[in-house]
Tab-separated table of C-alpha atoms in Angstrom:
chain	number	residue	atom	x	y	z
A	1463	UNK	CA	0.000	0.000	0.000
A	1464	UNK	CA	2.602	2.436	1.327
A	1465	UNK	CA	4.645	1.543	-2.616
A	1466	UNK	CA	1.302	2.028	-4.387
A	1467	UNK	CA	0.917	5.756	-2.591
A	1468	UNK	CA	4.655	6.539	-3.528
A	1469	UNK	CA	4.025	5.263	-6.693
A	1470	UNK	CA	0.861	7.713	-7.319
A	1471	UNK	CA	2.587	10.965	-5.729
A	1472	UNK	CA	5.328	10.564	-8.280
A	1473	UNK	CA	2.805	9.893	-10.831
A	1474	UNK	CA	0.307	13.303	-9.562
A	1475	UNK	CA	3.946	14.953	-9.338
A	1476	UNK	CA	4.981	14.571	-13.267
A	1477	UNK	CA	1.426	15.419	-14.394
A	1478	UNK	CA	1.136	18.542	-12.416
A	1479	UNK	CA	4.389	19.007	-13.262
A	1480	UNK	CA	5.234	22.489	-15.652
A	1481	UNK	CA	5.265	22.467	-18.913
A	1482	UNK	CA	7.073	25.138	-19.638
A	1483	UNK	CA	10.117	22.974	-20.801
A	1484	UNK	CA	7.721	20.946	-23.220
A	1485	UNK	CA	6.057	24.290	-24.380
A	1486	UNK	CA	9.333	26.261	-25.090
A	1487	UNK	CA	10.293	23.113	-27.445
A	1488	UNK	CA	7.182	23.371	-29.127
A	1489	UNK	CA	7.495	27.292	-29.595
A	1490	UNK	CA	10.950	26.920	-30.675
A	1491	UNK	CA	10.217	23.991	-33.133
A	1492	UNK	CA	7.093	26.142	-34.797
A	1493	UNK	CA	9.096	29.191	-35.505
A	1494	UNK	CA	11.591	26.999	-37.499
A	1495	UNK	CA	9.017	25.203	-39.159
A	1496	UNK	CA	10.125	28.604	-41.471
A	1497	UNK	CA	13.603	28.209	-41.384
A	1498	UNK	CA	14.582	24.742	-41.431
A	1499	UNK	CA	16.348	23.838	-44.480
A	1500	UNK	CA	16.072	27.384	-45.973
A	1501	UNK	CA	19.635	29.465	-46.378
A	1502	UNK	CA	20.502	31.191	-43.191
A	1503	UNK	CA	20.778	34.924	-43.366
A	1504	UNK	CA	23.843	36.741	-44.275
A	1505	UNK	CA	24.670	38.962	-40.962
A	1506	UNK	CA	27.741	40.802	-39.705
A	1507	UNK	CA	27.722	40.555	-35.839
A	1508	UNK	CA	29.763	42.549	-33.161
A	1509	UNK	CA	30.366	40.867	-29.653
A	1510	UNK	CA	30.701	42.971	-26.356
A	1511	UNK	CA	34.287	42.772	-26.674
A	1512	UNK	CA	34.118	44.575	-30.603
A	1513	UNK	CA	35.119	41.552	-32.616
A	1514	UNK	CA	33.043	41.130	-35.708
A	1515	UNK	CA	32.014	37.667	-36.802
A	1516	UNK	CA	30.542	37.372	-40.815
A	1517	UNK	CA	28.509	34.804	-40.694
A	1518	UNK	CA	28.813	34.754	-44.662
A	1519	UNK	CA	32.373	34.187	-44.435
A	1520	UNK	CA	31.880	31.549	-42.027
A	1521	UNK	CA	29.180	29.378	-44.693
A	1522	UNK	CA	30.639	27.017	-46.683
A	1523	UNK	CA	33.853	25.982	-44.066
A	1524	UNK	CA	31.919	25.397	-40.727
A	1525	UNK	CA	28.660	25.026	-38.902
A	1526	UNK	CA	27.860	27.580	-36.888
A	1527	UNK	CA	25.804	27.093	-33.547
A	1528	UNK	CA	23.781	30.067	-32.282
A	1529	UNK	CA	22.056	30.092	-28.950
A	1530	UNK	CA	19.395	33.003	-28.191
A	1531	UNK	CA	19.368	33.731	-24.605
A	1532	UNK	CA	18.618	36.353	-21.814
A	1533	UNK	CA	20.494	36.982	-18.156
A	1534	UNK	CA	16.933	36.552	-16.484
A	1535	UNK	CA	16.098	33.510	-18.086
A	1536	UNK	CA	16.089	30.411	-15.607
A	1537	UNK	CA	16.262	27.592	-18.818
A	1538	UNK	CA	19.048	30.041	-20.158
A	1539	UNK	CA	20.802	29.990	-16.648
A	1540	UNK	CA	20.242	26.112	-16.450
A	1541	UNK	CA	21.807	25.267	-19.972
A	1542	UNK	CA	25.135	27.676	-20.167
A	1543	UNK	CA	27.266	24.439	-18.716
A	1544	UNK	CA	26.177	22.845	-22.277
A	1545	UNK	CA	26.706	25.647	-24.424
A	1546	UNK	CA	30.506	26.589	-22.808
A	1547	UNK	CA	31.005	22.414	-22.971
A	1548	UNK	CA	29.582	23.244	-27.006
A	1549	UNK	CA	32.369	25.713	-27.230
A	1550	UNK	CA	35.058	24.155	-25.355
A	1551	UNK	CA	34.711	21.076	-27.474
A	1552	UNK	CA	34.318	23.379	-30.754
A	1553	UNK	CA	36.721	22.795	-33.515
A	1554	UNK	CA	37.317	24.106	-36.737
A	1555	UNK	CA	34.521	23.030	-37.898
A	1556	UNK	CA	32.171	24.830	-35.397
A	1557	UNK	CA	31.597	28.077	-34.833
A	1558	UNK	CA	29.526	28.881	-31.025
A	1559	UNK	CA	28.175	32.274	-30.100
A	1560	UNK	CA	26.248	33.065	-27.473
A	1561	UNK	CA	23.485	36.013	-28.951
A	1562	UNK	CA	21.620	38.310	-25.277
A	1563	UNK	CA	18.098	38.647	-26.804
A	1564	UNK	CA	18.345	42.639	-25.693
A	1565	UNK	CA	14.680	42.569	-24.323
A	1566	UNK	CA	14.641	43.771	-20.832
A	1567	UNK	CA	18.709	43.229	-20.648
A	1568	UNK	CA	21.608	44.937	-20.617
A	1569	UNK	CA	25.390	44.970	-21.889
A	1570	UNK	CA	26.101	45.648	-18.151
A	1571	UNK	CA	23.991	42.653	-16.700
A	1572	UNK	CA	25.513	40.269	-19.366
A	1573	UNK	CA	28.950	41.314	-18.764
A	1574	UNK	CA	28.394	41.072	-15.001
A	1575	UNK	CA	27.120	37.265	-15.930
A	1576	UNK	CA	30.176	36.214	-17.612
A	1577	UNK	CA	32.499	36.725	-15.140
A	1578	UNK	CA	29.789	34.768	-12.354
A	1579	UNK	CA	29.400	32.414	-14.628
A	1580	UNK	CA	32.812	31.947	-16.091
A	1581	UNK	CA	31.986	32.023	-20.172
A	1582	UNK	CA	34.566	32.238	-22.730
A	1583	UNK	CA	32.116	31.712	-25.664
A	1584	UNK	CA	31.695	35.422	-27.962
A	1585	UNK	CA	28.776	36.773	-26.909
A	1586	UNK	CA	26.964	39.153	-29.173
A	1587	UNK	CA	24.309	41.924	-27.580
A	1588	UNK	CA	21.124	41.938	-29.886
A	1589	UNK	CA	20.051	45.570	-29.191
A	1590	UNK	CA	17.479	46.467	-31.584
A	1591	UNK	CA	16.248	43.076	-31.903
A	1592	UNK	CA	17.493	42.406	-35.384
A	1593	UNK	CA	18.808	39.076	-34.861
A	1594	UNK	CA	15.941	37.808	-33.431
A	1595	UNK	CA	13.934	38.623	-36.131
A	1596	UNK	CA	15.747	37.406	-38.602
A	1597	UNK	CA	15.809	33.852	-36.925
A	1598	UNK	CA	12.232	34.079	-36.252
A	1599	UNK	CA	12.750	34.256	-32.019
A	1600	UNK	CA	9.706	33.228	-29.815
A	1601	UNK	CA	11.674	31.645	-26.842
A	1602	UNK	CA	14.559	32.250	-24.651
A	1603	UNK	CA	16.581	29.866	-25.080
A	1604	UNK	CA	16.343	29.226	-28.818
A	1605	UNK	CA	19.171	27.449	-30.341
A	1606	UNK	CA	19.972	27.455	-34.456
A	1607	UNK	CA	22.614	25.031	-35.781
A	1608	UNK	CA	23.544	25.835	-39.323
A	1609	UNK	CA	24.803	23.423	-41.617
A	1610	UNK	CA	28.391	23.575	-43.634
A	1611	UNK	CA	26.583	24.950	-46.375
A	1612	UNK	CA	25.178	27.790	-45.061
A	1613	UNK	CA	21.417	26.129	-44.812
A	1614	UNK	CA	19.541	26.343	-41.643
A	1615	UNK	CA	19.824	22.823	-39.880
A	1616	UNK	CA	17.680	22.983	-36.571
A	1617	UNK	CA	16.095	25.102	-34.311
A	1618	UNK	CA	15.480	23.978	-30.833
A	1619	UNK	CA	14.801	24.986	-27.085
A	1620	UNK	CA	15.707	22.186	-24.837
A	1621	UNK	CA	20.121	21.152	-24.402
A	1622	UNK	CA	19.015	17.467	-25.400
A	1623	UNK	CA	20.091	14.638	-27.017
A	1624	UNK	CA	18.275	16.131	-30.134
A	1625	UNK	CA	20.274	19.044	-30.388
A	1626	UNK	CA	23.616	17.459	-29.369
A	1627	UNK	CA	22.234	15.069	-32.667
A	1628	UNK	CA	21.876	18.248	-34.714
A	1629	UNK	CA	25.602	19.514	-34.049
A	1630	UNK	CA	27.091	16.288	-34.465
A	1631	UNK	CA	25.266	15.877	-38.187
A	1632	UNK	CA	26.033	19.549	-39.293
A	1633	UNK	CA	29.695	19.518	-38.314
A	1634	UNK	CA	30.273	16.267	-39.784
A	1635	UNK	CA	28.122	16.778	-43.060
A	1636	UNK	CA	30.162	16.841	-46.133
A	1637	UNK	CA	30.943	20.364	-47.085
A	1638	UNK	CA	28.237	21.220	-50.316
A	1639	UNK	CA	28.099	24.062	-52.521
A	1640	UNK	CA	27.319	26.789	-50.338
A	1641	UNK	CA	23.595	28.186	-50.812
A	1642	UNK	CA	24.134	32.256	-50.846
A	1643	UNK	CA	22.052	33.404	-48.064
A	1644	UNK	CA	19.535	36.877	-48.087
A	1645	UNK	CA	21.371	39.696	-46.483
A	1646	UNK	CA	19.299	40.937	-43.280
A	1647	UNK	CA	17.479	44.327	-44.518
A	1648	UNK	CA	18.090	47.406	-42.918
A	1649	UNK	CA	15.460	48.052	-40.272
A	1650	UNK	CA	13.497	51.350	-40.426
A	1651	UNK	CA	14.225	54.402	-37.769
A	1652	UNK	CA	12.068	53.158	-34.797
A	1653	UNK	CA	9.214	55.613	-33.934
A	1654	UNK	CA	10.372	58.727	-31.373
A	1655	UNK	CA	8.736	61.242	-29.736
A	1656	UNK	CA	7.960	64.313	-32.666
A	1657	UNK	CA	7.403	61.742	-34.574
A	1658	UNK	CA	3.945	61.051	-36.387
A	1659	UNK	CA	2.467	57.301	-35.303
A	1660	UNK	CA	2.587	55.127	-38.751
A	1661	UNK	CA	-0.082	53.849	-40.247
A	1662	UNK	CA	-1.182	50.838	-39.411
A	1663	UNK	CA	-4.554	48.538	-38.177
A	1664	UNK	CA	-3.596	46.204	-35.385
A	1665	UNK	CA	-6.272	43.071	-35.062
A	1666	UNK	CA	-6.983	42.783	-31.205
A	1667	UNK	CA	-8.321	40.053	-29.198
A	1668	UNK	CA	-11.822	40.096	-29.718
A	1669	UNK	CA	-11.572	40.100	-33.239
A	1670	UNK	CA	-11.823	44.259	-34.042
A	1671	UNK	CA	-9.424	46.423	-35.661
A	1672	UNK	CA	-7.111	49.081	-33.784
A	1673	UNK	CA	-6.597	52.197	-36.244
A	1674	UNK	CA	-3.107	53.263	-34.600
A	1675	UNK	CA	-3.455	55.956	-36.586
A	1676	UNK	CA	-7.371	57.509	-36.414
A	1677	UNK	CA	-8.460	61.212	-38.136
A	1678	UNK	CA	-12.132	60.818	-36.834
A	1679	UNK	CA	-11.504	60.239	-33.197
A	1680	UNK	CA	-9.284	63.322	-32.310
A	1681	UNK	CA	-8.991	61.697	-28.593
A	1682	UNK	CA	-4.683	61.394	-27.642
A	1683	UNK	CA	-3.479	57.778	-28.454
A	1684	UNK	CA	-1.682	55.430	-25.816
A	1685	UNK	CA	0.421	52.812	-27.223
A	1686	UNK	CA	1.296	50.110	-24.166
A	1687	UNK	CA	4.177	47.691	-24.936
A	1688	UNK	CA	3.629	44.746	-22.537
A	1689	UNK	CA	4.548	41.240	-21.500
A	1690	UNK	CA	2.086	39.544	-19.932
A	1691	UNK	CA	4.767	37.445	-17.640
A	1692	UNK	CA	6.480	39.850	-16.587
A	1693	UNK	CA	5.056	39.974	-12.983
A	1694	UNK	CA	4.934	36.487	-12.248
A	1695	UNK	CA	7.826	34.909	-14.286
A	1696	UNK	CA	10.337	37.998	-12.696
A	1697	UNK	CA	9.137	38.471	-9.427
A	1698	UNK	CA	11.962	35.994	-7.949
A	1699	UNK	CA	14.596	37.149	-10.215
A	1700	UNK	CA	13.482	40.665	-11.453
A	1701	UNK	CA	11.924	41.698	-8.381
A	1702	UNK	CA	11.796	45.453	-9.563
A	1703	UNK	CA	10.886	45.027	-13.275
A	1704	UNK	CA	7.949	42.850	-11.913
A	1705	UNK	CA	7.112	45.236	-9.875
A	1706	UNK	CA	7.365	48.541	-12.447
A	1707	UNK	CA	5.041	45.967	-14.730
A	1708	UNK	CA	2.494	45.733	-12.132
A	1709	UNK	CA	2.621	49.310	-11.240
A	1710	UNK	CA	1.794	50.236	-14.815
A	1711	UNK	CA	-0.584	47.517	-15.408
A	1712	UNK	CA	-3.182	49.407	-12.489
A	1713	UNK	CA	-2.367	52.902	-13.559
A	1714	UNK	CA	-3.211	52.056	-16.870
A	1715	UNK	CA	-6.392	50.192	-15.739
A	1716	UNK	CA	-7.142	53.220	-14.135
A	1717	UNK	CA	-6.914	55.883	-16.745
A	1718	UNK	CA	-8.281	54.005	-19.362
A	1719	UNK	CA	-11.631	53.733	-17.769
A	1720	UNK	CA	-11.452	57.870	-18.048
A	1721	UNK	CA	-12.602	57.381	-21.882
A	1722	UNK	CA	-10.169	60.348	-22.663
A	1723	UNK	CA	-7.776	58.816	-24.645
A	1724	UNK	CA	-7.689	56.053	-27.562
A	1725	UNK	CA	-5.713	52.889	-25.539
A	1726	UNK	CA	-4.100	49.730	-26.767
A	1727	UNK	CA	-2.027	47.075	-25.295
A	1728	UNK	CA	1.039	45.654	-27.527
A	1729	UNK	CA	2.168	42.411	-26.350
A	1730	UNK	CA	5.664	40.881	-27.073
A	1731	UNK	CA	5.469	37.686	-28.787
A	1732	UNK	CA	8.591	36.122	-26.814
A	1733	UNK	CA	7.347	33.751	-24.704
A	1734	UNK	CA	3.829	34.781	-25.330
A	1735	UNK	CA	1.089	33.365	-27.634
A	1736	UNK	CA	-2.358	34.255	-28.300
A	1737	UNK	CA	-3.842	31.900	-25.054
A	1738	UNK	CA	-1.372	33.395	-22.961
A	1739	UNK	CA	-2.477	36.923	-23.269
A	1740	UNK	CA	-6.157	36.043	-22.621
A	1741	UNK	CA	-5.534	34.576	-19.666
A	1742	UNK	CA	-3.554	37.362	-18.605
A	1743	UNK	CA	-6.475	39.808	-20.124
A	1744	UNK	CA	-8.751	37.549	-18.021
A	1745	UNK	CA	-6.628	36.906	-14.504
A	1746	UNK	CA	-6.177	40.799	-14.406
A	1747	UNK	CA	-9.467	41.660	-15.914
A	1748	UNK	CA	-7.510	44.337	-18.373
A	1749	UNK	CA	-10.343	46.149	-19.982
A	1750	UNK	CA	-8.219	48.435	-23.019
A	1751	UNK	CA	-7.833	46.158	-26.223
A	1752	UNK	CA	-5.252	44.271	-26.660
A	1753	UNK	CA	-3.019	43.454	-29.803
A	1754	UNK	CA	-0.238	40.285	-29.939
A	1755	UNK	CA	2.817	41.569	-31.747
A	1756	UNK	CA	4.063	37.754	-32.383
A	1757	UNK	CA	6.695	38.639	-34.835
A	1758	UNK	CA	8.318	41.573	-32.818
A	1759	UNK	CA	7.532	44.094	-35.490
A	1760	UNK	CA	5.558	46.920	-33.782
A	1761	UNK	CA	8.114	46.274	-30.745
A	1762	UNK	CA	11.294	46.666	-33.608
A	1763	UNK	CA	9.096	49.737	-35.273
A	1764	UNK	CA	8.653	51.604	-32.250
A	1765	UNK	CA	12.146	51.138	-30.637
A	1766	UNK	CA	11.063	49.190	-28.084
A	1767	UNK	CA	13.304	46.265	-26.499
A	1768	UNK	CA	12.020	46.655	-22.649
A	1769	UNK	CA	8.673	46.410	-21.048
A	1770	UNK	CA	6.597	48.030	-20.084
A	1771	UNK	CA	6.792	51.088	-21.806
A	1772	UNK	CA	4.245	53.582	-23.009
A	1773	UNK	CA	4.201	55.611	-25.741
A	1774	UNK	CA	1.499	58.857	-25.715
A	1775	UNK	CA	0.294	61.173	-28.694
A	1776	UNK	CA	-1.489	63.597	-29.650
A	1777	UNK	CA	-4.801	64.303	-31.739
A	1778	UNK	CA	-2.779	64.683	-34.690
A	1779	UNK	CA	-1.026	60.990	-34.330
A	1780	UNK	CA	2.612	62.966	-33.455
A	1781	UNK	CA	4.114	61.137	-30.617
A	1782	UNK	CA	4.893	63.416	-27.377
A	1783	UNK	CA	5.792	61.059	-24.423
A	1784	UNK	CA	7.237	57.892	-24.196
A	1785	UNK	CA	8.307	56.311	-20.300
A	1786	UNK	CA	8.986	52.890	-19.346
A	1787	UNK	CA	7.567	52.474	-16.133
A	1788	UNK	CA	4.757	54.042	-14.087
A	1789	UNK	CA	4.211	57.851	-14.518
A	1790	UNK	CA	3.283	60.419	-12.280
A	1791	UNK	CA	2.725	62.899	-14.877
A	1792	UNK	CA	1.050	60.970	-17.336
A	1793	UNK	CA	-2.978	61.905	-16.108
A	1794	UNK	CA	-2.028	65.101	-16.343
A	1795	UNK	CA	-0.955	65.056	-19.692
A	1796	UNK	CA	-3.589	62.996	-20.851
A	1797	UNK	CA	-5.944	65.638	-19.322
A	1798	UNK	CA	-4.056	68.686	-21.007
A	1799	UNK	CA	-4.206	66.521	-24.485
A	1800	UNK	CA	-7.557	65.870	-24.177
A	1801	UNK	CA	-8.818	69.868	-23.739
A	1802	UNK	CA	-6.260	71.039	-26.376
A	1803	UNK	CA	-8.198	68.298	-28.805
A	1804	UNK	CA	-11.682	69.883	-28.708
C-alpha cells in the first residue's frame, strides 16, 4: 500500500508538473518550421568585446551554432554548462556564439554574468532586436545550428540529445556548394517622440481592428508595450521590473476607464502566444484592447526592447511622451491633451 501511494505521488507529481520545458520546445520547433532547411541569413555581428564575426564568411567551411538567450532567463541559466562544454569542445569546424536577446537586458547585466558564470564563448548583444527577427525568435533559449553549407539545420529549445544530434550531423556533413544566403534588410528608424504614429490597423483580441493611426476620433493615443509574464515569471529574479510591470498595469487600468484617450495594449510575442495573453487579459481583468505583436515588429518599429513602456500622442497621431515604467505625470498630460483636442 505504502509503494502504491509513492508510486501515485510521483505519478500526480509529473502530471502537475510544468510544462514550460515541453512548451518552449514546441514554440521553438514552430518558428523553425520557417527556417529549417532554408539558407541562413547573411549577418555581420559585433560581440561585447568589438570583434566582428561574418557569418557569410563563415558558410561554406563550418557550422555555426547560435544560442538566443537572456540573463533573467532560468532555462538560459540552467543550460550555459552545455553551451561553454559546445564551445570548449568546438573545432574548426564549429563556430559557437552566445546572442543576449536585448529585451529587458543589458550589456552591463551580461557582462556582469560572464564573469559569475565563467563564459569564454563570444557573446553578441542583440540591441534592436534584429537578430531575433531574422531567426524568427519566440523563446529564450532558442538554439539554431547551421549546416556547412550555409542552410539552416535545426532550431530547438531544450540542451538534449536532439540538439547534441543536430551539431554532431552539421559539423560532420560533407561540405556542399554553399547556398548564398539573403542579407538581413536594414530596419526602419524606430518611432520617437515628434514623430507622427505610422499607419497601421492592429487586429486585437476580440476580433476588431485598432486604427493606430485615427483622423475621426481626435482623442490622444496610448500605445502600451507589454509582456504579460512579466510579474509572475520575474518576481523571484526581477523583483523590480515585476514590480514597475504591475505598477503600470493598475495605472493604466485606471486611466483608461477615463474614456479620454484612444488605448491599446502591444504584447511581445517572446514567450507569449495568443492563449497566454487572454488569460492574462482575463486573470487581471484588463479592460483596453489588446493586440499580440508575435513577430516583434511593432516592438522593432517603435524602438522598443524593454517592457513596459508607453508611448502617448497627440490628436494629430505625433508622438509626445514615451516612459517605461509608471508615470506620475502621465494623467495630467492625458488631461491637457484631451482639452487642447476639442
Amino acid at each position: 500500500m505504502r509503494r502504491f501511494v509513492v508510486l501515485l505521488l510521483l505519478l500526480l507529481s509529473w502530471v502537475c508538473a510544468p510544462s514550460w520545458a515541453e512548451t518552449g520546445q514546441q514554440r521553438a520547433e514552430a518558428a523553425g518550421r520557417g527556417l529549417v532547411g532554408s539558407p541562413a541569413p547573411r549577418l555581420v555581428l559585433k560581440t561585447i568585446d568589438g570583434k566582428v564575426i561574418d557569418l557569410a564568411g563563415l558558410y561554406g567551411r563550418k557550422a555555426v551554432y547560435l544560442k538566443f538567450w537572456a540573463t533573467w532567463c532560468v532555462p538560459c541559466r540552467e543550460q550555459m554548462p552545455h553551451l561553454e562544454r559546445a564551445f570548449e569542445r568546438a573545432g574548426p569546424d564549429l563556430a559557437v556564439v552566445a546572442i543576449d536577446v536585448g529585451f529587458d537586458d543589458s550589456v552591463d547585466a551580461v557582462r556582469r554574468y560572464r564573469r559569475e558564470a565563467g563564459l569564454k564563448m563570444p557573446i553578441v548583444f542583440d540591441a534592436d532586436g534584429t537578430l531575433g527577427a531574422a531567426f524568427n525568435l519566440r523563446v529564450t533559449p532558442q538554439h539554431v545550428v547551421i549546416g556547412r553549407d550555409g542552410r539552416i539545420a535545426y532550431v530547438g529549445h531544450m540542451a538534449d540529445a536532439r540538439l547534441d544530434a543536430a551539431l554532431l550531423a552539421a559539423r560532420k556533413a560533407p561540405v556542399r556548394p554553399m547556398v548564398a544566403g539573403v542579407k538581413a534588410p536594414t530596419p526602419p528608424s524606430p518611432v520617437a517622440v515628434g514623430d507622427r504614429l505610422p499607419v497601421l490597423e492592429l487586429p486585437t483580441l476580440d476580433g476588431a481592428t485598432f486604427r493606430v493611426t485615427d483622423t475621426v476620433d481626435r482623442r490622444p493615443t496610448v500605445l502600451v508595450f507589454l509582456s504579460p509574464w512579466c510579474e509572475s515569471y520575474l518576481a523571484d529574479s526581477r523583483p523590480a521590473l515585476a514590480a514597475r510591470c504591475r505598477e503600470v498595469r493598475e495605472q493604466v487600468a485606471t486611466l483608461s476607464a477615463r474614456g479620454s484617450a484612444r488605448w491599446i495594449g502591444i504584447s511581445s510575442g517572446l514567450w507569449a502566444n495568443r492563449d497566454d495573453l487572454v488569460h492574462w487579459r482575463d486573470e487581471h481583468r484588463v479592460g483596453m484592447p489588446l493586440a499580440l505583436d508575435a513577430s516583434g515588429a511593432l516592438f522593432r518599429r517603435f524602438g522598443v526592447m524593454r517592457v513596459p513602456t508607453v508611448l502617448v500622442a497627440d490628436a494629430d497621431g505625433r508622438v509626445v511622451r514615451r516612459t517605461e515604467g509608471a508615470d506620475a505625470g502621465l494623467a495630467a498630460q492625458l488631461q491637457a491633451l484631451g482639452s487642447a483636442s476639442r
